[in-house]
Amino acid sequence: MEISVNGKVQQIPGDEILLLELITKNGVKQPDMVSVQLNGSFIRKEDFRSTVVKDKNEVDFLYFMGGGKYLFF
Amino acid sequence: MDFTEQQIHRYSRHIILQNVGVEGQQKIMNGKVLIVGAGGLGSPTAYYLAAAGVGTLGIIDGDVVDTSNLQRQVIHFTSDVGKPKVVSAKEKLLQLNPDVNVITYHQLLTSENIIQIIKEYDFIVDGTDNFPVKFLINDACVLLGKPFSHGGILRFEGQTMTYTPGNACYRCVFAGPPPANAVPTCSQAGVLGSIAGILGTIQATEALKFLMGVGELLTNRMLIFQALNMEFRTVKFKHNSSCPICGNNPTIKQLVDYEQATCDIQQSE
């Protein structure tokens, strides 16, 4: 299937993938440190494990960004 | 207020600009903008807002200039090391444009003083480098109904969004600061100096657009850029009905001062 991650198409084998798996697959080491939007709605962190991403879905990762001195992901 | 001949000359590139004109320039000159942090983001923002003739510019920062600031905080010069940042900034801004009323606050923004300070201003620019103050600015602005520009930079990347009442706030995107037990990795810190310039000038532009009432602000979307491949993109979002401060059932009703761990080579910035 094809999904859009941060505006770019990604090919994912199978028909669906768990959001948490997709987050890990995209190199996010600490899922707590990212805010995720699926098809225009923010997903609560506690729902990362149970949310399913399907073909043609759009996912955006938004990271905490401060001033280069502090960091969190 | 009538323009002096000198002002017409000084602001002529604004006055001849469609969408600005004499009226727009007048609105800029009547405007009051508070810049939180006279650092990487605050430097370019303050320069451009002063140059544009913003009537009152407030600058709040409790720090003094350190040599490690000079790589990106372009309002401070080598000879300013050791001086309060707000003093250093005010000196440059008044040389740039003596018409601007620069008000300085050499202190940290806290839950105790923020309401008193920001209520005097039309627009707030978040140029801070830490999350406790970012959330504090968001919460105070939401509670007071003040528009503000969020800005964040890291490494080769930057992000910014504008809040106006009724639209998505910073907490709509990031419900709360990262958990305290999250261990920061120092190898991921640092920032390319010019990134601060890119982002700060975008924030200044948002403040000017707001004052003039022109165009479309960066509301309900986050502009994100990655300078390594020089890609800009915008992530759209909606006001989040489960937002802890501006959602349907807000859980945050008063201001909070969060703690923050730092990742620094020297003691403090």
GROMACS .gro file of C-alpha atoms in nm:
model
  342
    1MET     CA    1   0.000   0.000   0.000
    2GLU     CA    2   0.095   0.363  -0.038
    3ILE     CA    3   0.078   0.614   0.242
    4SER     CA    4   0.195   0.972   0.265
    5VAL     CA    5   0.438   1.046   0.547
    6ASN     CA    6   0.535   1.411   0.595
    7GLY     CA    7   0.417   1.483   0.242
    8LYS     CA    8   0.619   1.203   0.081
    9VAL     CA    9   0.484   0.873  -0.047
   10GLN     CA   10   0.602   0.559   0.132
   11GLN     CA   11   0.542   0.203   0.012
   12ILE     CA   12   0.441  -0.024   0.296
   13PRO     CA   13   0.393  -0.400   0.249
   14GLY     CA   14   0.047  -0.529   0.336
   15ASP     CA   15  -0.289  -0.355   0.377
   16GLU     CA   16  -0.235  -0.179   0.707
   17ILE     CA   17   0.022  -0.089   0.969
   18LEU     CA   18  -0.006   0.012   1.333
   19LEU     CA   19   0.074   0.379   1.385
   20LEU     CA   20   0.336   0.299   1.649
   21GLU     CA   21   0.507   0.064   1.405
   22LEU     CA   22   0.508   0.333   1.138
   23ILE     CA   23   0.656   0.581   1.385
   24THR     CA   24   0.936   0.340   1.473
   25LYS     CA   25   0.991   0.257   1.105
   26ASN     CA   26   1.049   0.628   1.043
   27GLY     CA   27   1.333   0.643   1.290
   28VAL     CA   28   1.154   0.816   1.575
   29LYS     CA   29   1.340   0.686   1.879
   30GLN     CA   30   1.104   0.826   2.141
   31PRO     CA   31   0.741   0.823   2.022
   32ASP     CA   32   0.654   1.041   2.323
   33MET     CA   33   0.845   1.323   2.160
   34VAL     CA   34   0.641   1.347   1.844
   35SER     CA   35   0.296   1.476   1.773
   36VAL     CA   36   0.117   1.276   1.504
   37GLN     CA   37  -0.160   1.378   1.273
   38LEU     CA   38  -0.348   1.111   1.076
   39ASN     CA   39  -0.570   1.235   0.792
   40GLY     CA   40  -0.598   1.576   0.953
   41SER     CA   41  -0.666   1.471   1.314
   42PHE     CA   42  -0.420   1.454   1.600
   43ILE     CA   43  -0.387   1.110   1.755
   44ARG     CA   44  -0.348   1.089   2.132
   45LYS     CA   45  -0.022   0.928   2.237
   46GLU     CA   46  -0.205   0.655   2.426
   47ASP     CA   47  -0.376   0.561   2.098
   48PHE     CA   48  -0.053   0.517   1.896
   49ARG     CA   49  -0.061   0.141   1.969
   50SER     CA   50  -0.418   0.086   1.861
   51THR     CA   51  -0.445   0.321   1.562
   52VAL     CA   52  -0.431   0.154   1.222
   53VAL     CA   53  -0.290   0.331   0.915
   54LYS     CA   54  -0.434   0.219   0.583
   55ASP     CA   55  -0.374   0.266   0.211
   56LYS     CA   56  -0.373   0.631   0.093
   57ASN     CA   57  -0.371   0.765   0.450
   58GLU     CA   58  -0.177   1.082   0.524
   59VAL     CA   59   0.046   1.096   0.828
   60ASP     CA   60   0.242   1.394   0.958
   61PHE     CA   61   0.500   1.392   1.233
   62LEU     CA   62   0.555   1.718   1.419
   63TYR     CA   63   0.856   1.740   1.647
   64PHE     CA   64   0.922   1.957   1.946
   65MET     CA   65   1.160   2.233   1.846
   66GLY     CA   66   1.310   2.485   2.086
   67GLY     CA   67   1.627   2.680   2.035
   68GLY     CA   68   1.900   2.428   1.969
   69LYS     CA   69   2.000   2.407   2.332
   70TYR     CA   70   1.734   2.177   2.460
   71LEU     CA   71   1.614   1.866   2.303
   72PHE     CA   72   1.359   1.609   2.340
   73PHE     CA   73   1.342   1.332   2.087
   74MET     CA   74  -0.110   6.119   1.326
   75ASP     CA   75   0.053   6.289   1.030
   76PHE     CA   76   0.377   6.168   0.885
   77THR     CA   77   0.678   6.394   0.888
   78GLU     CA   78   0.865   6.430   0.562
   79GLN     CA   79   1.143   6.224   0.708
   80GLN     CA   80   0.903   5.943   0.793
   81ILE     CA   81   0.755   5.945   0.443
   82HIS     CA   82   1.107   5.911   0.314
   83ARG     CA   83   1.211   5.645   0.564
   84TYR     CA   84   0.907   5.427   0.503
   85SER     CA   85   0.869   5.506   0.133
   86ARG     CA   86   0.915   5.141   0.025
   87HIS     CA   87   0.624   5.046   0.250
   88ILE     CA   88   0.413   5.342   0.147
   89ILE     CA   89   0.442   5.263  -0.223
   90LEU     CA   90   0.372   4.896  -0.157
   91GLN     CA   91   0.023   4.782  -0.247
   92ASN     CA   92  -0.151   4.638   0.061
   93VAL     CA   93   0.051   4.864   0.288
   94GLY     CA   94   0.044   5.228   0.181
   95VAL     CA   95   0.006   5.515   0.426
   96GLU     CA   96  -0.269   5.332   0.612
   97GLY     CA   97  -0.067   5.017   0.661
   98GLN     CA   98   0.235   5.213   0.774
   99GLN     CA   99   0.015   5.400   1.018
  100LYS     CA  100  -0.107   5.070   1.162
  101ILE     CA  101   0.252   4.949   1.199
  102MET     CA  102   0.341   5.271   1.379
  103ASN     CA  103   0.046   5.232   1.614
  104GLY     CA  104   0.141   4.869   1.685
  105LYS     CA  105   0.281   4.724   2.005
  106VAL     CA  106   0.476   4.401   1.979
  107LEU     CA  107   0.643   4.205   2.258
  108ILE     CA  108   0.943   3.991   2.172
  109VAL     CA  109   1.015   3.719   2.427
  110GLY     CA  110   1.386   3.645   2.413
  111ALA     CA  111   1.654   3.870   2.264
  112GLY     CA  112   1.837   3.574   2.116
  113GLY     CA  113   1.856   3.388   1.788
  114LEU     CA  114   1.495   3.445   1.685
  115GLY     CA  115   1.444   3.771   1.872
  116SER     CA  116   1.741   3.942   1.704
  117PRO     CA  117   1.618   3.939   1.343
  118THR     CA  118   1.258   3.986   1.455
  119ALA     CA  119   1.350   4.296   1.656
  120TYR     CA  120   1.564   4.441   1.378
  121TYR     CA  121   1.293   4.412   1.114
  122LEU     CA  122   1.013   4.531   1.338
  123ALA     CA  123   1.216   4.834   1.446
  124ALA     CA  124   1.315   4.907   1.088
  125ALA     CA  125   0.948   4.884   0.987
  126GLY     CA  126   0.865   5.147   1.247
  127VAL     CA  127   0.657   4.944   1.493
  128GLY     CA  128   0.549   5.201   1.752
  129THR     CA  129   0.632   5.010   2.068
  130LEU     CA  130   0.866   4.715   2.088
  131GLY     CA  131   0.885   4.531   2.419
  132ILE     CA  132   1.179   4.296   2.472
  133ILE     CA  133   1.202   4.058   2.765
  134ASP     CA  134   1.512   3.854   2.844
  135GLY     CA  135   1.685   3.781   3.174
  136ASP     CA  136   2.020   3.680   3.024
  137VAL     CA  137   2.345   3.859   2.956
  138VAL     CA  138   2.534   3.829   2.627
  139ASP     CA  139   2.773   3.534   2.611
  140THR     CA  140   3.037   3.474   2.344
  141SER     CA  141   2.854   3.155   2.240
  142ASN     CA  142   2.548   3.367   2.148
  143LEU     CA  143   2.726   3.567   1.879
  144GLN     CA  144   2.716   3.286   1.619
  145ARG     CA  145   2.342   3.349   1.568
  146GLN     CA  146   2.214   3.630   1.792
  147VAL     CA  147   2.301   3.905   1.547
  148ILE     CA  148   2.171   4.196   1.752
  149HIS     CA  149   2.464   4.149   1.992
  150PHE     CA  150   2.821   4.240   1.906
  151THR     CA  151   3.149   4.110   2.046
  152SER     CA  152   3.183   4.421   2.261
  153ASP     CA  153   2.846   4.344   2.424
  154VAL     CA  154   2.961   4.027   2.599
  155GLY     CA  155   2.857   4.049   2.964
  156LYS     CA  156   2.589   4.311   2.900
  157PRO     CA  157   2.219   4.235   2.960
  158LYS     CA  158   2.076   4.124   2.627
  159VAL     CA  159   1.786   4.367   2.651
  160VAL     CA  160   2.027   4.660   2.696
  161SER     CA  161   2.243   4.549   2.406
  162ALA     CA  162   1.934   4.502   2.186
  163LYS     CA  163   1.783   4.837   2.276
  164GLU     CA  164   2.107   5.019   2.185
  165LYS     CA  165   2.108   4.871   1.834
  166LEU     CA  166   1.736   4.922   1.776
  167LEU     CA  167   1.746   5.289   1.872
  168GLN     CA  168   2.039   5.344   1.640
  169LEU     CA  169   1.844   5.174   1.364
  170ASN     CA  170   1.524   5.369   1.427
  171PRO     CA  171   1.502   5.630   1.703
  172ASP     CA  172   1.125   5.664   1.646
  173VAL     CA  173   1.059   5.327   1.807
  174ASN     CA  174   0.968   5.318   2.174
  175VAL     CA  175   1.174   5.025   2.304
  176ILE     CA  176   1.065   4.892   2.643
  177THR     CA  177   1.297   4.643   2.808
  178TYR     CA  178   1.235   4.384   3.078
  179HIS     CA  179   1.555   4.234   3.216
  180GLN     CA  180   1.380   3.939   3.377
  181LEU     CA  181   1.249   3.593   3.308
  182LEU     CA  182   0.891   3.549   3.198
  183THR     CA  183   0.705   3.350   3.463
  184SER     CA  184   0.350   3.261   3.554
  185GLU     CA  185   0.368   3.548   3.806
  186ASN     CA  186   0.451   3.832   3.566
  187ILE     CA  187   0.338   3.718   3.221
  188ILE     CA  188  -0.019   3.845   3.231
  189GLN     CA  189   0.082   4.192   3.349
  190ILE     CA  190   0.344   4.217   3.075
  191ILE     CA  191   0.168   4.075   2.772
  192LYS     CA  192  -0.163   4.250   2.827
  193GLU     CA  193   0.002   4.575   2.712
  194TYR     CA  194   0.080   4.437   2.365
  195ASP     CA  195  -0.108   4.362   2.042
  196PHE     CA  196   0.108   4.073   1.929
  197ILE     CA  197   0.362   3.848   2.100
  198VAL     CA  198   0.663   3.685   1.934
  199ASP     CA  199   0.791   3.370   2.103
  200GLY     CA  200   1.165   3.371   2.049
  201THR     CA  201   1.250   3.153   2.347
  202ASP     CA  202   1.469   2.848   2.346
  203ASN     CA  203   1.287   2.645   2.607
  204PHE     CA  204   0.961   2.459   2.638
  205PRO     CA  205   0.844   2.578   2.980
  206VAL     CA  206   0.825   2.936   2.851
  207LYS     CA  207   0.681   2.828   2.515
  208PHE     CA  208   0.390   2.661   2.694
  209LEU     CA  209   0.359   2.954   2.933
  210ILE     CA  210   0.334   3.201   2.642
  211ASN     CA  211   0.078   2.982   2.469
  212ASP     CA  212  -0.136   2.943   2.778
  213ALA     CA  213  -0.126   3.310   2.873
  214CYS     CA  214  -0.205   3.419   2.517
  215VAL     CA  215  -0.496   3.174   2.492
  216LEU     CA  216  -0.634   3.285   2.830
  217LEU     CA  217  -0.600   3.655   2.738
  218GLY     CA  218  -0.700   3.613   2.374
  219LYS     CA  219  -0.367   3.754   2.247
  220PRO     CA  220  -0.226   3.653   1.911
  221PHE     CA  221   0.129   3.519   1.902
  222SER     CA  222   0.388   3.364   1.677
  223HIS     CA  223   0.553   3.039   1.786
  224GLY     CA  224   0.903   2.972   1.660
  225GLY     CA  225   1.137   2.681   1.714
  226ILE     CA  226   1.472   2.590   1.563
  227LEU     CA  227   1.700   2.292   1.595
  228ARG     CA  228   2.005   2.183   1.396
  229PHE     CA  229   1.915   2.269   1.034
  230GLU     CA  230   1.541   2.287   1.090
  231GLY     CA  231   1.279   2.535   1.194
  232GLN     CA  232   0.907   2.547   1.261
  233THR     CA  233   0.662   2.831   1.313
  234MET     CA  234   0.290   2.884   1.352
  235THR     CA  235   0.072   3.179   1.440
  236TYR     CA  236  -0.206   3.169   1.696
  237THR     CA  237  -0.505   3.396   1.690
  238PRO     CA  238  -0.809   3.347   1.916
  239GLY     CA  239  -1.044   3.079   1.784
  240ASN     CA  240  -0.773   2.902   1.586
  241ALA     CA  241  -0.543   2.616   1.679
  242CYS     CA  242  -0.298   2.692   1.960
  243TYR     CA  243   0.042   2.538   2.033
  244ARG     CA  244  -0.119   2.289   2.272
  245CYS     CA  245  -0.360   2.179   2.000
  246VAL     CA  246  -0.046   2.038   1.835
  247PHE     CA  247   0.167   1.956   2.138
  248ALA     CA  248  -0.061   1.881   2.432
  249GLY     CA  249   0.212   1.935   2.690
  250PRO     CA  250   0.588   1.950   2.737
  251PRO     CA  251   0.783   1.630   2.686
  252PRO     CA  252   0.775   1.406   2.994
  253ALA     CA  253   1.039   1.490   3.254
  254ASN     CA  254   1.187   1.141   3.241
  255ALA     CA  255   1.270   1.175   2.872
  256VAL     CA  256   1.646   1.174   2.844
  257PRO     CA  257   1.780   1.438   2.608
  258THR     CA  258   2.063   1.340   2.380
  259CYS     CA  259   2.326   1.608   2.355
  260SER     CA  260   2.453   1.487   2.019
  261GLN     CA  261   2.123   1.602   1.869
  262ALA     CA  262   2.150   1.961   1.990
  263GLY     CA  263   2.298   2.269   1.825
  264VAL     CA  264   2.171   2.495   1.551
  265LEU     CA  265   2.312   2.652   1.237
  266GLY     CA  266   2.318   3.026   1.302
  267SER     CA  267   2.146   3.137   0.983
  268ILE     CA  268   1.845   2.914   1.060
  269ALA     CA  269   1.755   3.163   1.333
  270GLY     CA  270   1.757   3.438   1.070
  271ILE     CA  271   1.522   3.250   0.838
  272LEU     CA  272   1.275   3.180   1.113
  273GLY     CA  273   1.294   3.515   1.294
  274THR     CA  274   1.222   3.707   0.975
  275ILE     CA  275   0.916   3.490   0.911
  276GLN     CA  276   0.794   3.571   1.263
  277ALA     CA  277   0.854   3.943   1.203
  278THR     CA  278   0.653   3.917   0.880
  279GLU     CA  279   0.363   3.756   1.065
  280ALA     CA  280   0.368   4.034   1.325
  281LEU     CA  281   0.362   4.301   1.051
  282LYS     CA  282   0.083   4.123   0.861
  283PHE     CA  283  -0.118   4.104   1.181
  284LEU     CA  284  -0.069   4.474   1.258
  285MET     CA  285  -0.166   4.575   0.905
  286GLY     CA  286  -0.447   4.321   0.877
  287VAL     CA  287  -0.331   4.194   0.540
  288GLY     CA  288  -0.290   3.850   0.388
  289GLU     CA  289  -0.340   3.518   0.560
  290LEU     CA  290  -0.160   3.445   0.881
  291LEU     CA  291   0.008   3.115   0.950
  292THR     CA  292  -0.292   2.999   1.152
  293ASN     CA  293  -0.410   2.639   1.163
  294ARG     CA  294  -0.088   2.526   1.001
  295MET     CA  295   0.274   2.481   1.089
  296LEU     CA  296   0.545   2.590   0.849
  297ILE     CA  297   0.839   2.354   0.874
  298PHE     CA  298   1.166   2.382   0.690
  299GLN     CA  299   1.467   2.160   0.658
  300ALA     CA  300   1.760   2.365   0.538
  301LEU     CA  301   1.990   2.073   0.455
  302ASN     CA  302   1.787   2.009   0.142
  303MET     CA  303   1.614   2.348   0.163
  304GLU     CA  304   1.262   2.213   0.170
  305PHE     CA  305   0.971   2.406   0.311
  306ARG     CA  306   0.636   2.246   0.379
  307THR     CA  307   0.318   2.336   0.560
  308VAL     CA  308   0.125   2.094   0.776
  309LYS     CA  309  -0.237   2.194   0.807
  310PHE     CA  310  -0.441   2.118   1.114
  311LYS     CA  311  -0.763   2.220   1.279
  312HIS     CA  312  -0.844   2.352   1.618
  313ASN     CA  313  -0.819   2.042   1.838
  314SER     CA  314  -1.141   1.982   2.034
  315SER     CA  315  -0.947   1.779   2.293
  316CYS     CA  316  -0.685   2.053   2.344
  317PRO     CA  317  -0.616   2.082   2.719
  318ILE     CA  318  -0.645   2.462   2.714
  319CYS     CA  319  -0.869   2.568   2.428
  320GLY     CA  320  -1.062   2.247   2.360
  321ASN     CA  321  -1.418   2.162   2.455
  322ASN     CA  322  -1.330   2.047   2.807
  323PRO     CA  323  -1.018   2.239   2.907
  324THR     CA  324  -0.824   2.094   3.199
  325ILE     CA  325  -0.577   2.382   3.223
  326LYS     CA  326  -0.732   2.684   3.386
  327GLN     CA  327  -0.427   2.848   3.533
  328LEU     CA  328  -0.067   2.908   3.432
  329VAL     CA  329   0.199   2.648   3.501
  330ASP     CA  330   0.577   2.689   3.535
  331TYR     CA  331   0.733   2.368   3.405
  332GLU     CA  332   1.085   2.248   3.481
  333GLN     CA  333   1.331   2.186   3.206
  334ALA     CA  334   1.659   1.999   3.176
  335THR     CA  335   1.924   2.157   2.958
  336CYS     CA  336   2.190   2.022   2.734
  337ASP     CA  337   2.469   2.270   2.741
  338ILE     CA  338   2.844   2.278   2.707
  339GLN     CA  339   2.887   2.573   2.938
  340GLN     CA  340   2.687   2.659   3.244
  341SER     CA  341   2.410   2.874   3.103
  342GLU     CA  342   2.330   3.080   2.801
   0.00000   0.00000   0.00000
